[in-house]
Amino acid sequence: MPQVFAYACDDKTSVFHRTTIEIREPADNEIYFDIQYAGICHSDIHTARGEWGPVHYPLVPGHELVGVVKKVGDKVTKFKAGDKVGVGCMFASCKECEYCKAGEEQFCNNPHAYFTYGTDQNGNPTTGGYAQGFTVREDFACRIPDAIPFETSAPLLCAGITTYSPLKRWQAGPGKKVAVLGMGGLGHMGVQIAAAMGAEVHVISHSRSKEEDGKRLGASYYHATSEPGTLEALRDTFDIILCTVSASDLNYTAYLNMLKPYGVFVDVGLPEEPASINLSALVHGNRVMAGSMIGGIDETQEMLDFCAEHGIHPVIEMIVGEDITEAYNKVTASQVRYRYVIDTATFND
């Protein structure tokens, strides 16, 4: 079993340190790849800090990981050594239930999908992408197109599919007005994808500090909620609102009122605390309030190919292993534009 360097935290303080971990050799249907880049997702922070439930420490997080295949099992047909691959939020599911057969592995109910770090089918702790290697079944890896700059590709495995899936489902495209609420790690991807789908894209943010970025990435209009009258002026405007904000105190009723009749407010921000809305905002106008998580493996590959075709990739800040602890604090303080990516080659230093 190969030993590789990784970065782990030992408790809820989420202070990271370098360590070594063992990665299993690939079985017949598995590949082993050398991780080159790993994205930092806010979900990593929630998990590492114990905000979403009990955690097996020491924890090596990371569910946005890309690298180069080094070994393949005897029965692998999808990949070969030297291929560029990525793994997102899942590493296994039953592949037999109705959801898996429909390509929606994230909803596996036999008993559930297994997420990239946490525990495996036997209850053993698993490690994620803040490491230099990973072994996975070939059917849970995606091919990274050459047209996407490799160093920017990791966040697509979570932020990319998290925004692509609901925009596709709710038919963002020509003739539709799409508002992206929040211009952060998820929001800046939603802007690019909605624009590439042909929609008229608006950004709704607290201030205008990111207006230049928003328009450069594809937004036609930018609205600052800190300016008086903004919420009222946007009533009955949008077909789709993609909410990437994770604040439970958001004025959801006001945003629902920005939808046209039959419009949809779809949340991917997942606030920690319960939120409240006035149901009349839904009933008046036959509006829809929806949620969305990631997508299945086939849809994730579809998203990657779409991004390659349209020249879409995240805006990143590259960091080294010793920067992870500080990066967590900056993410929670909204001080990153727009995703941190860890260069795992620095783990050797």
Tab-separated table of C-alpha atoms in Angstrom:
chain	number	residue	atom	x	y	z
A	1	MET	CA	0.000	0.000	0.000
A	2	PRO	CA	1.481	3.371	-1.021
A	3	GLN	CA	2.073	5.987	1.652
A	4	VAL	CA	1.494	9.609	0.703
A	5	PHE	CA	1.625	12.977	2.396
A	6	ALA	CA	-1.666	14.554	3.434
A	7	TYR	CA	-2.993	17.402	5.583
A	8	ALA	CA	-5.294	16.559	8.478
A	9	CYS	CA	-6.956	18.253	11.427
A	10	ASP	CA	-7.377	16.587	14.813
A	11	ASP	CA	-10.415	18.367	16.255
A	12	LYS	CA	-13.021	21.092	15.713
A	13	THR	CA	-10.427	23.853	15.795
A	14	SER	CA	-9.577	22.761	12.202
A	15	VAL	CA	-5.856	23.441	12.564
A	16	PHE	CA	-4.165	21.457	9.798
A	17	HIS	CA	-0.821	19.681	9.908
A	18	ARG	CA	1.085	17.459	7.536
A	19	THR	CA	0.865	13.713	8.064
A	20	THR	CA	1.171	10.481	6.097
A	21	ILE	CA	-1.654	8.143	5.145
A	22	GLU	CA	-1.880	4.808	3.401
A	23	ILE	CA	-3.810	4.505	0.140
A	24	ARG	CA	-4.973	1.038	-0.878
A	25	GLU	CA	-3.842	-0.572	-4.105
A	26	PRO	CA	-6.554	-0.522	-6.800
A	27	ALA	CA	-8.804	-3.568	-7.083
A	28	ASP	CA	-9.816	-5.021	-10.471
A	29	ASN	CA	-12.369	-2.273	-11.160
A	30	GLU	CA	-10.484	0.618	-9.536
A	31	ILE	CA	-7.901	3.219	-10.459
A	32	TYR	CA	-5.240	4.893	-8.352
A	33	PHE	CA	-4.282	8.453	-9.248
A	34	ASP	CA	-1.754	10.947	-7.986
A	35	ILE	CA	-3.704	13.987	-6.778
A	36	GLN	CA	-2.260	17.208	-8.117
A	37	TYR	CA	-4.878	19.765	-7.079
A	38	ALA	CA	-7.646	19.826	-4.462
A	39	GLY	CA	-10.268	22.506	-3.985
A	40	ILE	CA	-11.464	23.833	-0.635
A	41	CYS	CA	-15.250	23.793	-0.360
A	42	HIS	CA	-17.246	25.402	2.445
A	43	SER	CA	-18.638	21.915	3.110
A	44	ASP	CA	-15.114	20.862	4.098
A	45	ILE	CA	-15.101	23.595	6.713
A	46	HIS	CA	-18.536	22.705	8.104
A	47	THR	CA	-17.436	19.081	8.395
A	48	ALA	CA	-13.985	19.721	9.860
A	49	ARG	CA	-15.462	22.015	12.505
A	50	GLY	CA	-18.114	19.498	13.520
A	51	GLU	CA	-20.957	21.764	12.400
A	52	TRP	CA	-22.794	19.015	10.518
A	53	GLY	CA	-22.509	16.230	13.085
A	54	PRO	CA	-19.949	13.836	14.596
A	55	VAL	CA	-16.573	13.565	12.846
A	56	HIS	CA	-13.928	10.847	12.751
A	57	TYR	CA	-10.665	12.618	13.615
A	58	PRO	CA	-7.995	12.938	12.421
A	59	LEU	CA	-9.804	14.138	9.294
A	60	VAL	CA	-8.377	14.566	5.780
A	61	PRO	CA	-11.139	16.447	3.924
A	62	GLY	CA	-11.479	17.352	0.258
A	63	HIS	CA	-14.110	16.367	-2.326
A	64	GLU	CA	-12.786	18.357	-5.276
A	65	LEU	CA	-9.716	16.415	-6.386
A	66	VAL	CA	-8.006	16.010	-9.728
A	67	GLY	CA	-4.867	14.200	-10.764
A	68	VAL	CA	-3.195	11.779	-13.147
A	69	VAL	CA	-3.895	8.055	-13.250
A	70	LYS	CA	-0.903	5.994	-12.131
A	71	LYS	CA	-2.319	2.465	-11.769
A	72	VAL	CA	-5.418	0.678	-13.087
A	73	GLY	CA	-7.027	-2.592	-12.070
A	74	ASP	CA	-7.110	-5.558	-14.413
A	75	LYS	CA	-10.750	-5.030	-15.406
A	76	VAL	CA	-10.634	-1.252	-15.879
A	77	THR	CA	-11.683	-0.129	-19.360
A	78	LYS	CA	-12.512	3.552	-18.884
A	79	PHE	CA	-9.068	4.911	-18.020
A	80	LYS	CA	-5.390	4.230	-18.544
A	81	ALA	CA	-2.193	5.430	-16.906
A	82	GLY	CA	-1.536	9.078	-17.730
A	83	ASP	CA	-5.201	10.128	-18.022
A	84	LYS	CA	-6.369	13.275	-16.223
A	85	VAL	CA	-9.240	12.440	-13.879
A	86	GLY	CA	-11.268	13.947	-11.094
A	87	VAL	CA	-13.439	12.799	-8.196
A	88	GLY	CA	-16.177	14.863	-6.604
A	89	CYS	CA	-18.424	14.331	-3.610
A	90	MET	CA	-18.995	10.558	-3.964
A	91	PHE	CA	-16.762	7.522	-4.258
A	92	ALA	CA	-19.331	4.688	-4.167
A	93	SER	CA	-22.993	3.676	-4.228
A	94	CYS	CA	-24.888	0.425	-4.704
A	95	LYS	CA	-25.372	0.905	-8.488
A	96	GLU	CA	-28.470	-1.301	-8.193
A	97	CYS	CA	-31.285	0.815	-6.729
A	98	GLU	CA	-33.708	2.820	-8.868
A	99	TYR	CA	-31.736	6.039	-8.383
A	100	CYS	CA	-28.362	4.559	-9.242
A	101	LYS	CA	-29.815	2.929	-12.356
A	102	ALA	CA	-31.211	6.335	-13.356
A	103	GLY	CA	-27.755	7.942	-13.051
A	104	GLU	CA	-28.657	9.721	-9.793
A	105	GLU	CA	-26.140	8.006	-7.529
A	106	GLN	CA	-26.292	10.873	-5.046
A	107	PHE	CA	-29.776	9.649	-4.034
A	108	CYS	CA	-28.781	6.003	-3.579
A	109	ASN	CA	-30.987	4.389	-0.920
A	110	ASN	CA	-29.287	1.002	-0.621
A	111	PRO	CA	-28.403	2.235	1.944
A	112	HIS	CA	-26.951	5.539	0.641
A	113	ALA	CA	-24.177	7.084	-1.427
A	114	TYR	CA	-20.733	7.106	0.173
A	115	PHE	CA	-19.193	10.516	0.221
A	116	THR	CA	-15.557	11.083	-0.536
A	117	TYR	CA	-14.400	11.502	3.036
A	118	GLY	CA	-16.201	10.126	6.059
A	119	THR	CA	-16.733	6.374	6.261
A	120	ASP	CA	-16.777	3.505	3.788
A	121	GLN	CA	-19.234	0.604	3.395
A	122	ASN	CA	-17.707	-1.108	6.442
A	123	GLY	CA	-17.809	1.957	8.665
A	124	ASN	CA	-14.078	2.618	8.373
A	125	PRO	CA	-12.883	6.254	8.171
A	126	THR	CA	-11.960	7.465	4.681
A	127	THR	CA	-9.685	10.254	3.518
A	128	GLY	CA	-10.306	12.923	0.895
A	129	GLY	CA	-8.426	15.162	-1.479
A	130	TYR	CA	-6.026	17.015	0.829
A	131	ALA	CA	-3.595	14.214	0.027
A	132	GLN	CA	-1.283	13.082	-2.746
A	133	GLY	CA	-3.161	9.975	-3.818
A	134	PHE	CA	-6.612	8.423	-4.131
A	135	THR	CA	-8.055	5.045	-5.118
A	136	VAL	CA	-11.578	4.878	-6.525
A	137	ARG	CA	-13.845	2.716	-8.642
A	138	GLU	CA	-13.511	3.680	-12.286
A	139	ASP	CA	-17.242	4.434	-12.538
A	140	PHE	CA	-16.929	7.188	-9.904
A	141	ALA	CA	-14.127	9.060	-11.655
A	142	CYS	CA	-14.621	11.662	-14.369
A	143	ARG	CA	-12.366	12.551	-17.248
A	144	ILE	CA	-10.973	16.113	-17.136
A	145	PRO	CA	-11.051	17.595	-20.653
A	146	ASP	CA	-7.787	19.070	-21.918
A	147	ALA	CA	-9.565	22.334	-22.748
A	148	ILE	CA	-10.008	23.106	-19.031
A	149	PRO	CA	-6.852	24.462	-17.338
A	150	PHE	CA	-5.928	21.580	-15.060
A	151	GLU	CA	-5.036	23.781	-12.082
A	152	THR	CA	-8.536	25.319	-12.133
A	153	SER	CA	-10.515	22.138	-12.722
A	154	ALA	CA	-10.857	20.742	-9.179
A	155	PRO	CA	-13.688	23.045	-7.955
A	156	LEU	CA	-15.815	21.990	-10.923
A	157	LEU	CA	-16.281	18.602	-9.228
A	158	CYS	CA	-18.445	20.295	-6.567
A	159	ALA	CA	-19.104	23.971	-7.306
A	160	GLY	CA	-19.499	23.291	-11.020
A	161	ILE	CA	-22.020	20.453	-10.778
A	162	THR	CA	-23.848	22.093	-7.842
A	163	THR	CA	-24.753	25.061	-10.046
A	164	TYR	CA	-24.988	23.294	-13.424
A	165	SER	CA	-27.534	20.697	-12.305
A	166	PRO	CA	-30.325	23.051	-11.117
A	167	LEU	CA	-29.785	25.480	-14.005
A	168	LYS	CA	-30.191	22.599	-16.437
A	169	ARG	CA	-33.178	21.131	-14.589
A	170	TRP	CA	-35.068	24.428	-14.498
A	171	GLN	CA	-34.191	25.155	-18.128
A	172	ALA	CA	-32.028	28.239	-17.954
A	173	GLY	CA	-31.536	29.387	-21.527
A	174	PRO	CA	-32.542	31.911	-24.190
A	175	GLY	CA	-35.516	34.019	-23.183
A	176	LYS	CA	-35.043	33.312	-19.463
A	177	LYS	CA	-33.970	35.830	-16.846
A	178	VAL	CA	-31.747	34.194	-14.240
A	179	ALA	CA	-30.643	35.865	-11.009
A	180	VAL	CA	-27.651	34.450	-9.132
A	181	LEU	CA	-27.938	35.396	-5.490
A	182	GLY	CA	-24.461	35.661	-4.011
A	183	MET	CA	-21.209	36.177	-5.912
A	184	GLY	CA	-18.926	33.698	-4.195
A	185	GLY	CA	-17.438	30.282	-4.902
A	186	LEU	CA	-20.748	28.864	-6.102
A	187	GLY	CA	-22.197	32.088	-7.439
A	188	HIS	CA	-19.340	32.932	-9.783
A	189	MET	CA	-19.770	29.489	-11.363
A	190	GLY	CA	-23.535	29.936	-11.662
A	191	VAL	CA	-23.036	33.216	-13.514
A	192	GLN	CA	-20.735	31.629	-16.084
A	193	ILE	CA	-22.882	28.557	-16.632
A	194	ALA	CA	-26.195	30.419	-16.907
A	195	ALA	CA	-24.662	32.847	-19.383
A	196	ALA	CA	-23.255	29.989	-21.469
A	197	MET	CA	-26.718	28.406	-21.516
A	198	GLY	CA	-27.995	31.584	-23.153
A	199	ALA	CA	-29.918	33.164	-20.282
A	200	GLU	CA	-29.961	36.843	-19.362
A	201	VAL	CA	-27.956	36.789	-16.139
A	202	HIS	CA	-28.285	39.120	-13.160
A	203	VAL	CA	-26.166	39.093	-10.017
A	204	ILE	CA	-27.740	40.048	-6.703
A	205	SER	CA	-25.136	40.809	-4.052
A	206	HIS	CA	-24.912	42.856	-0.879
A	207	SER	CA	-22.565	45.462	-2.361
A	208	ARG	CA	-21.047	46.388	-5.700
A	209	SER	CA	-17.538	45.277	-4.740
A	210	LYS	CA	-17.700	42.344	-7.180
A	211	GLU	CA	-19.618	44.065	-9.975
A	212	GLU	CA	-16.676	44.153	-12.383
A	213	ASP	CA	-16.054	40.436	-11.847
A	214	GLY	CA	-19.724	39.578	-12.265
A	215	LYS	CA	-20.011	41.325	-15.600
A	216	ARG	CA	-16.703	39.965	-16.823
A	217	LEU	CA	-17.927	36.444	-16.092
A	218	GLY	CA	-21.172	36.887	-18.014
A	219	ALA	CA	-23.722	38.891	-16.030
A	220	SER	CA	-25.605	41.597	-17.909
A	221	TYR	CA	-26.903	43.307	-14.780
A	222	TYR	CA	-25.715	43.680	-11.192
A	223	HIS	CA	-27.879	44.653	-8.203
A	224	ALA	CA	-26.737	45.631	-4.696
A	225	THR	CA	-29.195	44.897	-1.907
A	226	SER	CA	-27.476	47.464	0.319
A	227	GLU	CA	-28.907	50.180	-1.922
A	228	PRO	CA	-32.401	51.342	-0.900
A	229	GLY	CA	-35.238	50.178	-3.120
A	230	THR	CA	-33.376	47.305	-4.794
A	231	LEU	CA	-35.614	44.507	-3.521
A	232	GLU	CA	-38.779	46.366	-4.424
A	233	ALA	CA	-37.548	47.329	-7.884
A	234	LEU	CA	-36.919	43.677	-8.809
A	235	ARG	CA	-40.400	42.314	-8.012
A	236	ASP	CA	-41.849	39.989	-10.671
A	237	THR	CA	-38.618	40.018	-12.700
A	238	PHE	CA	-36.989	36.578	-12.822
A	239	ASP	CA	-37.756	33.129	-14.156
A	240	ILE	CA	-35.085	31.507	-11.995
A	241	ILE	CA	-33.267	32.626	-8.859
A	242	LEU	CA	-30.256	30.489	-7.970
A	243	CYS	CA	-29.512	31.114	-4.297
A	244	THR	CA	-25.922	30.341	-3.316
A	245	VAL	CA	-26.104	32.170	0.027
A	246	SER	CA	-26.031	30.107	3.229
A	247	ALA	CA	-27.560	32.686	5.574
A	248	SER	CA	-30.701	31.547	7.413
A	249	ASP	CA	-31.730	35.152	8.102
A	250	LEU	CA	-32.114	35.919	4.393
A	251	ASN	CA	-35.380	37.660	3.488
A	252	TYR	CA	-36.647	34.694	1.480
A	253	THR	CA	-40.112	36.174	1.055
A	254	ALA	CA	-38.713	39.278	-0.635
A	255	TYR	CA	-36.692	37.143	-3.042
A	256	LEU	CA	-39.649	34.920	-3.857
A	257	ASN	CA	-41.549	38.064	-4.773
A	258	MET	CA	-38.861	38.789	-7.381
A	259	LEU	CA	-40.035	35.769	-9.372
A	260	LYS	CA	-42.435	35.961	-12.273
A	261	PRO	CA	-45.498	33.708	-12.134
A	262	TYR	CA	-44.340	30.067	-12.347
A	263	GLY	CA	-40.788	31.139	-11.510
A	264	VAL	CA	-38.522	29.030	-9.317
A	265	PHE	CA	-36.261	29.911	-6.391
A	266	VAL	CA	-33.725	27.109	-6.081
A	267	ASP	CA	-31.415	26.948	-3.081
A	268	VAL	CA	-27.946	25.419	-3.108
A	269	GLY	CA	-26.582	27.445	-0.178
A	270	LEU	CA	-27.869	25.169	2.630
A	271	PRO	CA	-28.047	27.431	5.697
A	272	GLU	CA	-27.250	25.800	9.031
A	273	GLU	CA	-30.389	27.060	10.787
A	274	PRO	CA	-34.075	26.785	9.803
A	275	ALA	CA	-35.419	29.609	7.664
A	276	SER	CA	-38.913	31.053	7.398
A	277	ILE	CA	-40.993	32.296	4.476
A	278	ASN	CA	-44.444	33.710	3.949
A	279	LEU	CA	-46.234	31.046	1.908
A	280	SER	CA	-48.357	33.671	0.205
A	281	ALA	CA	-45.257	34.567	-1.808
A	282	LEU	CA	-45.449	31.069	-3.320
A	283	VAL	CA	-49.221	30.842	-3.735
A	284	HIS	CA	-49.538	34.257	-5.402
A	285	GLY	CA	-47.956	33.576	-8.754
A	286	ASN	CA	-47.757	29.768	-8.603
A	287	ARG	CA	-44.089	30.078	-7.703
A	288	VAL	CA	-41.817	27.201	-6.786
A	289	MET	CA	-39.263	26.940	-4.002
A	290	ALA	CA	-36.794	24.131	-4.627
A	291	GLY	CA	-33.483	22.757	-3.483
A	292	SER	CA	-30.663	21.016	-5.289
A	293	MET	CA	-27.528	19.171	-4.257
A	294	ILE	CA	-24.910	17.782	-6.630
A	295	GLY	CA	-25.524	15.563	-9.671
A	296	GLY	CA	-24.868	11.999	-10.711
A	297	ILE	CA	-21.615	10.882	-12.282
A	298	ASP	CA	-22.916	11.087	-15.871
A	299	GLU	CA	-24.253	14.592	-15.296
A	300	THR	CA	-20.954	15.604	-13.705
A	301	GLN	CA	-19.110	14.462	-16.824
A	302	GLU	CA	-21.664	16.318	-18.937
A	303	MET	CA	-20.943	19.461	-16.918
A	304	LEU	CA	-17.200	19.093	-17.431
A	305	ASP	CA	-17.664	18.694	-21.171
A	306	PHE	CA	-20.008	21.721	-21.229
A	307	CYS	CA	-17.433	23.837	-19.384
A	308	ALA	CA	-14.705	22.702	-21.784
A	309	GLU	CA	-16.856	23.598	-24.785
A	310	HIS	CA	-17.706	27.062	-23.450
A	311	GLY	CA	-14.358	28.002	-21.895
A	312	ILE	CA	-15.708	27.947	-18.330
A	313	HIS	CA	-13.555	27.374	-15.283
A	314	PRO	CA	-13.372	28.674	-11.714
A	315	VAL	CA	-11.414	31.742	-10.682
A	316	ILE	CA	-8.928	30.399	-8.150
A	317	GLU	CA	-6.245	31.341	-5.659
A	318	MET	CA	-3.524	28.681	-5.435
A	319	ILE	CA	-2.224	27.817	-1.963
A	320	VAL	CA	0.232	25.387	-0.361
A	321	GLY	CA	-0.485	22.849	2.352
A	322	GLU	CA	0.614	25.111	5.189
A	323	ASP	CA	-1.967	27.705	4.081
A	324	ILE	CA	-5.033	25.498	4.632
A	325	THR	CA	-5.805	26.628	8.196
A	326	GLU	CA	-5.669	30.297	7.222
A	327	ALA	CA	-7.659	29.593	4.055
A	328	TYR	CA	-10.516	28.159	6.136
A	329	ASN	CA	-10.710	31.385	8.117
A	330	LYS	CA	-10.657	33.485	4.959
A	331	VAL	CA	-13.418	31.445	3.330
A	332	THR	CA	-15.708	31.948	6.319
A	333	ALA	CA	-14.883	35.674	6.211
A	334	SER	CA	-15.684	35.827	2.443
A	335	GLN	CA	-12.116	36.903	1.682
A	336	VAL	CA	-11.417	34.575	-1.260
A	337	ARG	CA	-12.033	35.231	-4.944
A	338	TYR	CA	-13.354	32.758	-5.621
A	339	ARG	CA	-12.056	29.279	-4.730
A	340	TYR	CA	-8.899	28.144	-2.981
A	341	VAL	CA	-7.049	25.293	-4.678
A	342	ILE	CA	-4.286	23.367	-2.925
A	343	ASP	CA	-1.188	22.390	-4.913
A	344	THR	CA	-0.411	18.983	-3.410
A	345	ALA	CA	3.125	19.028	-4.826
A	346	THR	CA	3.909	21.446	-1.992
A	347	PHE	CA	3.256	18.652	0.528
A	348	ASN	CA	6.785	17.428	-0.216
A	349	ASP	CA	8.385	20.672	1.000
